[in-house]
PDB file of C-alpha atoms in Angstrom:
ATOM      1  CA  MET W   1     114.331  90.064 120.232  1.00 28.00           C
ATOM      2  CA  ILE W   2     112.880  93.259 118.864  1.00 29.00           C
ATOM      3  CA  SER W   3     114.490  95.310 121.602  1.00 32.00           C
ATOM      4  CA  SER W   4     117.928  94.158 120.477  1.00 31.00           C
ATOM      5  CA  ARG W   5     117.271  94.534 116.736  1.00 37.00           C
ATOM      6  CA  LEU W   6     116.449  98.242 116.710  1.00 37.00           C
ATOM      7  CA  PRO W   7     119.781  99.615 117.994  1.00 38.00           C
ATOM      8  CA  ALA W   8     121.751  97.658 115.399  1.00 42.00           C
ATOM      9  CA  PHE W   9     119.380  98.610 112.593  1.00 43.00           C
ATOM     10  CA  ARG W  10     119.156 102.209 113.774  1.00 45.00           C
ATOM     11  CA  THR W  11     122.925 102.538 114.095  1.00 41.00           C
ATOM     12  CA  ALA W  12     123.475 101.185 110.577  1.00 43.00           C
ATOM     13  CA  ALA W  13     120.785 103.410 109.072  1.00 45.00           C
ATOM     14  CA  VAL W  14     122.057 106.540 110.793  1.00 39.00           C
ATOM     15  CA  ALA W  15     125.670 105.716 109.918  1.00 42.00           C
ATOM     16  CA  ALA W  16     124.803 105.250 106.243  1.00 40.00           C
ATOM     17  CA  ALA W  17     122.812 108.485 106.132  1.00 39.00           C
ATOM     18  CA  ALA W  18     125.522 110.371 107.988  1.00 37.00           C
ATOM     19  CA  LEU W  19     128.198 109.077 105.615  1.00 38.00           C
ATOM     20  CA  ALA W  20     126.213 110.134 102.544  1.00 38.00           C
ATOM     21  CA  VAL W  21     125.518 113.573 103.996  1.00 36.00           C
ATOM     22  CA  THR W  22     129.093 114.068 105.165  1.00 35.00           C
ATOM     23  CA  CYS W  23     130.451 113.185 101.730  1.00 37.00           C
ATOM     24  CA  THR W  24     128.021 115.613 100.100  1.00 36.00           C
ATOM     25  CA  LEU W  25     128.850 118.458 102.452  1.00 34.00           C
ATOM     26  CA  THR W  26     132.568 117.855 102.105  1.00 34.00           C
ATOM     27  CA  ALA W  27     132.332 117.913  98.322  1.00 36.00           C
ATOM     28  CA  ALA W  28     130.315 121.140  98.447  1.00 38.00           C
ATOM     29  CA  ALA W  29     132.737 122.919 100.809  1.00 39.00           C
ATOM     30  CA  PRO W  30     135.462 125.076  99.298  1.00 39.00           C
ATOM     31  CA  ALA W  31     138.927 123.493  99.271  1.00 43.00           C
ATOM     32  CA  ASN W  32     141.207 124.562 102.141  1.00 51.00           C
ATOM     33  CA  SER W  33     138.300 126.095 104.049  1.00 51.00           C
ATOM     34  CA  ALA W  34     138.247 124.614 107.548  1.00 56.00           C
ATOM     35  CA  GLU W  35     135.683 127.187 108.661  1.00 52.00           C
ATOM     36  CA  ALA W  36     133.222 126.279 105.891  1.00 46.00           C
ATOM     37  CA  SER W  37     133.686 122.568 106.563  1.00 52.00           C
ATOM     38  CA  SER W  38     133.105 123.059 110.296  1.00 54.00           C
ATOM     39  CA  GLN W  39     129.999 125.128 109.633  1.00 49.00           C
ATOM     40  CA  ALA W  40     128.587 122.456 107.286  1.00 52.00           C
ATOM     41  CA  ARG W  41     129.013 119.770 109.935  1.00 61.00           C
ATOM     42  CA  LEU W  42     126.928 121.867 112.335  1.00 67.00           C
ATOM     43  CA  THR W  43     123.924 121.873 109.986  1.00 82.00           C
ATOM     44  CA  PRO W  44     123.090 118.219 109.238  1.00 96.00           C
ATOM     45  CA  PHE W  45     120.243 117.158 106.976  1.00 97.00           C
ATOM     46  CA  THR W  46     117.518 116.482 109.575  1.00 98.00           C
ATOM     47  CA  LEU W  47     114.017 114.962 109.478  1.00 98.00           C
ATOM     48  CA  THR W  48     111.524 115.649 112.299  1.00 98.00           C
ATOM     49  CA  SER W  49     107.794 115.434 112.982  1.00 98.00           C
ATOM     50  CA  PRO W  50     105.478 117.486 115.212  1.00 98.00           C
ATOM     51  CA  ASP W  51     103.357 114.338 115.638  1.00 98.00           C
ATOM     52  CA  PHE W  52     105.950 112.036 117.243  1.00 98.00           C
ATOM     53  CA  ARG W  53     109.513 112.175 118.504  1.00 98.00           C
ATOM     54  CA  ASP W  54     112.332 110.086 117.079  1.00 98.00           C
ATOM     55  CA  GLY W  55     112.116 106.671 118.749  1.00 97.00           C
ATOM     56  CA  GLY W  56     108.685 107.495 120.208  1.00 98.00           C
ATOM     57  CA  LYS W  57     105.169 106.196 119.612  1.00 98.00           C
ATOM     58  CA  LEU W  58     103.268 106.994 116.436  1.00 98.00           C
ATOM     59  CA  PRO W  59      99.831 108.550 117.103  1.00 97.00           C
ATOM     60  CA  GLN W  60      96.902 106.138 117.299  1.00 96.00           C
ATOM     61  CA  TRP W  61      95.281 107.850 114.303  1.00 96.00           C
ATOM     62  CA  THR W  62      98.110 106.650 112.049  1.00 97.00           C
ATOM     63  CA  GLU W  63      96.961 103.009 112.472  1.00 96.00           C
ATOM     64  CA  PHE W  64      95.980 101.212 109.266  1.00 93.00           C
ATOM     65  CA  GLY W  65      92.275 101.140 108.446  1.00 88.00           C
ATOM     66  CA  GLY W  66      89.738 101.676 105.692  1.00 80.00           C
ATOM     67  CA  PRO W  67      89.897  99.780 102.365  1.00 72.00           C
ATOM     68  CA  GLY W  68      91.983  96.649 102.700  1.00 68.00           C
ATOM     69  CA  SER W  69      91.688  96.431 106.484  1.00 75.00           C
ATOM     70  CA  GLU W  70      88.531  94.308 106.536  1.00 72.00           C
ATOM     71  CA  GLY W  71      88.994  91.308 108.780  1.00 70.00           C
ATOM     72  CA  SER W  72      92.243  92.592 110.277  1.00 74.00           C
ATOM     73  CA  SER W  73      92.862  93.713 113.836  1.00 78.00           C
ATOM     74  CA  CYS W  74      93.563  97.258 112.588  1.00 88.00           C
ATOM     75  CA  GLN W  75      90.665  99.675 112.150  1.00 85.00           C
ATOM     76  CA  GLY W  76      92.392 103.035 112.550  1.00 92.00           C
ATOM     77  CA  LYS W  77      92.029 106.308 110.683  1.00 95.00           C
ATOM     78  CA  ASN W  78      95.040 105.528 108.466  1.00 95.00           C
ATOM     79  CA  LEU W  79      96.437 109.075 108.462  1.00 97.00           C
ATOM     80  CA  ALA W  80     100.124 109.772 107.849  1.00 98.00           C
ATOM     81  CA  PRO W  81     102.038 112.049 110.224  1.00 98.00           C
ATOM     82  CA  GLN W  82     103.406 115.430 109.227  1.00 98.00           C
ATOM     83  CA  LEU W  83     107.118 115.471 108.411  1.00 98.00           C
ATOM     84  CA  ASP W  84     109.485 118.449 108.286  1.00 98.00           C
ATOM     85  CA  TRP W  85     113.134 118.704 107.270  1.00 98.00           C
ATOM     86  CA  ARG W  86     115.966 121.211 107.016  1.00 97.00           C
ATOM     87  CA  ASN W  87     119.518 121.610 105.724  1.00 97.00           C
ATOM     88  CA  ALA W  88     119.188 119.558 102.533  1.00 97.00           C
ATOM     89  CA  PRO W  89     122.450 118.961 100.643  1.00 97.00           C
ATOM     90  CA  ALA W  90     123.488 121.502  98.017  1.00 96.00           C
ATOM     91  CA  GLY W  91     122.107 120.659  94.575  1.00 97.00           C
ATOM     92  CA  THR W  92     118.937 118.972  95.835  1.00 98.00           C
ATOM     93  CA  ALA W  93     116.311 119.016  93.068  1.00 98.00           C
ATOM     94  CA  GLY W  94     113.800 116.605  94.593  1.00 98.00           C
ATOM     95  CA  TYR W  95     113.094 114.110  97.355  1.00 98.00           C
ATOM     96  CA  ALA W  96     111.750 110.603  97.865  1.00 98.00           C
ATOM     97  CA  LEU W  97     110.339 109.233 101.117  1.00 98.00           C
ATOM     98  CA  LEU W  98     110.250 105.537 102.027  1.00 98.00           C
ATOM     99  CA  VAL W  99     108.700 104.092 105.205  1.00 98.00           C
ATOM    100  CA  ASN W 100     109.545 100.527 106.205  1.00 98.00           C
ATOM    101  CA  ASP W 101     108.861  98.201 109.158  1.00 97.00           C
ATOM    102  CA  PRO W 102     111.979  95.989 109.509  1.00 97.00           C
ATOM    103  CA  ASP W 103     110.330  93.971 112.316  1.00 95.00           C
ATOM    104  CA  ALA W 104     107.689  92.526 109.981  1.00 93.00           C
ATOM    105  CA  PRO W 105     108.123  88.793 109.220  1.00 89.00           C
ATOM    106  CA  LEU W 106     108.756  89.501 105.545  1.00 87.00           C
ATOM    107  CA  ALA W 107     112.018  89.649 103.623  1.00 89.00           C
ATOM    108  CA  GLY W 108     112.976  93.308 103.328  1.00 91.00           C
ATOM    109  CA  GLY W 109     110.332  94.362 105.850  1.00 95.00           C
ATOM    110  CA  TRP W 110     106.821  95.724 105.296  1.00 95.00           C
ATOM    111  CA  HIS W 111     106.598  98.862 103.168  1.00 96.00           C
ATOM    112  CA  HIS W 112     104.123 101.423 104.518  1.00 96.00           C
ATOM    113  CA  TRP W 113     104.679 104.490 102.364  1.00 97.00           C
ATOM    114  CA  VAL W 114     106.355 105.234  99.047  1.00 97.00           C
ATOM    115  CA  LEU W 115     106.331 108.918  98.139  1.00 97.00           C
ATOM    116  CA  TYR W 116     108.370 110.667  95.450  1.00 98.00           C
ATOM    117  CA  ASP W 117     108.487 113.556  92.926  1.00 98.00           C
ATOM    118  CA  ILE W 118     108.686 115.872  95.950  1.00 98.00           C
ATOM    119  CA  PRO W 119     110.041 119.237  94.680  1.00 98.00           C
ATOM    120  CA  GLY W 120     113.425 120.374  95.914  1.00 98.00           C
ATOM    121  CA  SER W 121     111.884 123.612  97.204  1.00 97.00           C
ATOM    122  CA  THR W 122     109.636 121.655  99.598  1.00 97.00           C
ATOM    123  CA  HIS W 123     110.422 121.343 103.307  1.00 98.00           C
ATOM    124  CA  ARG W 124     107.316 119.575 104.590  1.00 98.00           C
ATOM    125  CA  ILE W 125     104.903 116.722 103.946  1.00 98.00           C
ATOM    126  CA  ASP W 126     101.563 117.650 105.487  1.00 98.00           C
ATOM    127  CA  GLY W 127     100.214 114.137 106.123  1.00 97.00           C
ATOM    128  CA  HIS W 128      96.896 114.010 108.031  1.00 97.00           C
ATOM    129  CA  GLY W 129      95.052 112.678 104.976  1.00 94.00           C
ATOM    130  CA  ARG W 130      96.271 115.269 102.497  1.00 95.00           C
ATOM    131  CA  LEU W 131      97.442 113.688  99.226  1.00 92.00           C
ATOM    132  CA  GLN W 132     100.616 115.270  97.886  1.00 95.00           C
ATOM    133  CA  PHE W 133     103.213 114.443  95.277  1.00 97.00           C
ATOM    134  CA  THR W 134     103.428 110.997  93.632  1.00 96.00           C
ATOM    135  CA  GLN W 135     102.169 108.143  95.813  1.00 95.00           C
ATOM    136  CA  GLY W 136     103.680 104.712  95.208  1.00 95.00           C
ATOM    137  CA  THR W 137     102.364 101.274  96.182  1.00 93.00           C
ATOM    138  CA  ASN W 138     102.838  99.859  99.671  1.00 93.00           C
ATOM    139  CA  SER W 139     102.794  96.255 100.902  1.00 91.00           C
ATOM    140  CA  PHE W 140      99.063  96.147 101.613  1.00 86.00           C
ATOM    141  CA  ALA W 141      96.588  94.772  99.086  1.00 80.00           C
ATOM    142  CA  THR W 142      92.814  95.009  98.625  1.00 70.00           C
ATOM    143  CA  TYR W 143      91.250  92.007  96.888  1.00 67.00           C
ATOM    144  CA  GLY W 144      94.658  91.155  95.478  1.00 73.00           C
ATOM    145  CA  ARG W 145      95.331  94.675  94.187  1.00 79.00           C
ATOM    146  CA  PRO W 146      98.184  96.786  95.631  1.00 82.00           C
ATOM    147  CA  VAL W 147      97.279  99.747  97.821  1.00 85.00           C
ATOM    148  CA  VAL W 148      98.669 103.145  96.812  1.00 89.00           C
ATOM    149  CA  GLY W 149      99.611 105.791  99.381  1.00 92.00           C
ATOM    150  CA  TRP W 150     100.010 105.655 103.149  1.00 95.00           C
ATOM    151  CA  GLY W 151      99.344 102.297 104.791  1.00 93.00           C
ATOM    152  CA  GLY W 152      99.529 102.809 108.539  1.00 96.00           C
ATOM    153  CA  PRO W 153     101.057 100.520 111.156  1.00 96.00           C
ATOM    154  CA  CYS W 154      99.279  97.217 111.703  1.00 93.00           C
ATOM    155  CA  PRO W 155     101.589  94.886 113.668  1.00 94.00           C
ATOM    156  CA  PRO W 156     100.436  91.535 115.085  1.00 91.00           C
ATOM    157  CA  ALA W 157      98.353  91.871 118.264  1.00 89.00           C
ATOM    158  CA  THR W 158     101.110  90.515 120.503  1.00 92.00           C
ATOM    159  CA  GLY W 159     101.838  93.598 122.575  1.00 91.00           C
ATOM    160  CA  GLN W 160     105.311  93.821 121.025  1.00 93.00           C
ATOM    161  CA  PRO W 161     106.241  97.159 119.404  1.00 96.00           C
ATOM    162  CA  HIS W 162     107.235  97.403 115.772  1.00 97.00           C
ATOM    163  CA  HIS W 163     109.532 100.125 114.479  1.00 98.00           C
ATOM    164  CA  TYR W 164     108.679 102.297 111.470  1.00 98.00           C
ATOM    165  CA  VAL W 165     111.665 103.873 109.742  1.00 98.00           C
ATOM    166  CA  PHE W 166     110.898 107.053 107.785  1.00 98.00           C
ATOM    167  CA  THR W 167     113.808 107.765 105.408  1.00 98.00           C
ATOM    168  CA  LEU W 168     113.943 110.899 103.291  1.00 98.00           C
ATOM    169  CA  TYR W 169     116.349 110.933 100.334  1.00 98.00           C
ATOM    170  CA  ALA W 170     117.644 114.174  98.801  1.00 98.00           C
ATOM    171  CA  LEU W 171     118.007 113.711  95.047  1.00 98.00           C
ATOM    172  CA  SER W 172     119.707 115.503  92.189  1.00 98.00           C
ATOM    173  CA  THR W 173     116.628 114.841  90.018  1.00 98.00           C
ATOM    174  CA  PRO W 174     113.155 116.360  90.531  1.00 97.00           C
ATOM    175  CA  THR W 175     111.162 113.401  89.211  1.00 96.00           C
ATOM    176  CA  LEU W 176     111.180 109.632  88.706  1.00 96.00           C
ATOM    177  CA  PRO W 177     109.993 107.953  85.482  1.00 88.00           C
ATOM    178  CA  ALA W 178     106.623 106.416  86.416  1.00 90.00           C
ATOM    179  CA  ALA W 179     103.599 106.414  88.719  1.00 88.00           C
ATOM    180  CA  ASP W 180     102.635 103.762  91.301  1.00 89.00           C
ATOM    181  CA  LEU W 181     106.233 102.606  91.763  1.00 94.00           C
ATOM    182  CA  THR W 182     106.952 100.071  94.505  1.00 95.00           C
ATOM    183  CA  TYR W 183     109.447 100.480  97.324  1.00 96.00           C
ATOM    184  CA  ASP W 184     112.040  98.370  95.496  1.00 96.00           C
ATOM    185  CA  GLN W 185     111.479 100.182  92.211  1.00 96.00           C
ATOM    186  CA  VAL W 186     111.986 103.578  93.849  1.00 97.00           C
ATOM    187  CA  THR W 187     115.100 102.336  95.645  1.00 97.00           C
ATOM    188  CA  ALA W 188     116.575 101.256  92.318  1.00 97.00           C
ATOM    189  CA  ALA W 189     115.453 104.392  90.450  1.00 97.00           C
ATOM    190  CA  ILE W 190     116.962 106.879  92.922  1.00 98.00           C
ATOM    191  CA  GLU W 191     120.332 105.139  93.263  1.00 97.00           C
ATOM    192  CA  PRO W 192     122.213 107.352  90.748  1.00 97.00           C
ATOM    193  CA  TYR W 193     120.745 110.542  92.206  1.00 98.00           C
ATOM    194  CA  VAL W 194     121.081 110.286  96.005  1.00 98.00           C
ATOM    195  CA  LEU W 195     122.868 113.278  97.544  1.00 98.00           C
ATOM    196  CA  GLY W 196     122.056 112.476 101.155  1.00 97.00           C
ATOM    197  CA  ALA W 197     119.541 110.798 103.452  1.00 98.00           C
ATOM    198  CA  THR W 198     118.024 111.333 106.875  1.00 98.00           C
ATOM    199  CA  SER W 199     115.681 109.199 108.958  1.00 98.00           C
ATOM    200  CA  ILE W 200     113.354 109.172 111.943  1.00 98.00           C
ATOM    201  CA  VAL W 201     111.847 106.126 113.699  1.00 98.00           C
ATOM    202  CA  GLY W 202     108.364 105.758 115.190  1.00 98.00           C
ATOM    203  CA  THR W 203     106.991 102.790 117.144  1.00 98.00           C
ATOM    204  CA  PHE W 204     103.548 101.211 117.297  1.00 97.00           C
ATOM    205  CA  ARG W 205     102.048  98.184 119.035  1.00 94.00           C
ATOM    206  CA  LEU W 206      98.691  96.468 119.366  1.00 92.00           C
ATOM    207  CA  PRO W 207      97.818  95.035 122.788  1.00 90.00           C
ATOM    208  CA  ALA W 208      97.783  91.252 123.091  1.00 83.00           C
TER     209      ALA W 208
END
């Protein structure tokens, strides 16, 4: 059941992100400095959004729509939410954002947003239709061609909620080597550079 899958997935995702961040903060803290270590633990790398709360519903205007949605049950505005973050790990030179729906009946889930080459000085993604940074390809396709940029939620019209995991990676590199990278290509490309990660989950459902 979907209701039983999210806690396990969420726990694993948060644990992995917390471990990466903890290791980074520990390495950055001065040796034999309990005070510095304690202070670092009080300022975790955190991702939030003014448009939805963690574990809450994504706005209706995020629903997939426009090119590629013809014939589907989704005819939304296809606008990404705003995302904000704070307390990035020391040494962060850039970021990558990946958005995945693990409830989709597809191996590895359905990839809704691939965004990278986000400068290390940045603390926000505006969303709401504004194009920023390097947009990769998602899992949608128009006439057999991959769709680049945000592809909003479009779960089956069963009334069951799907969960959309927004994961922001802090990287020790400001850029990745190519444009229009896929979710899997970005995952592979950032592996040597990940300093920490943080995530937030939104839900969306279409009535039966």
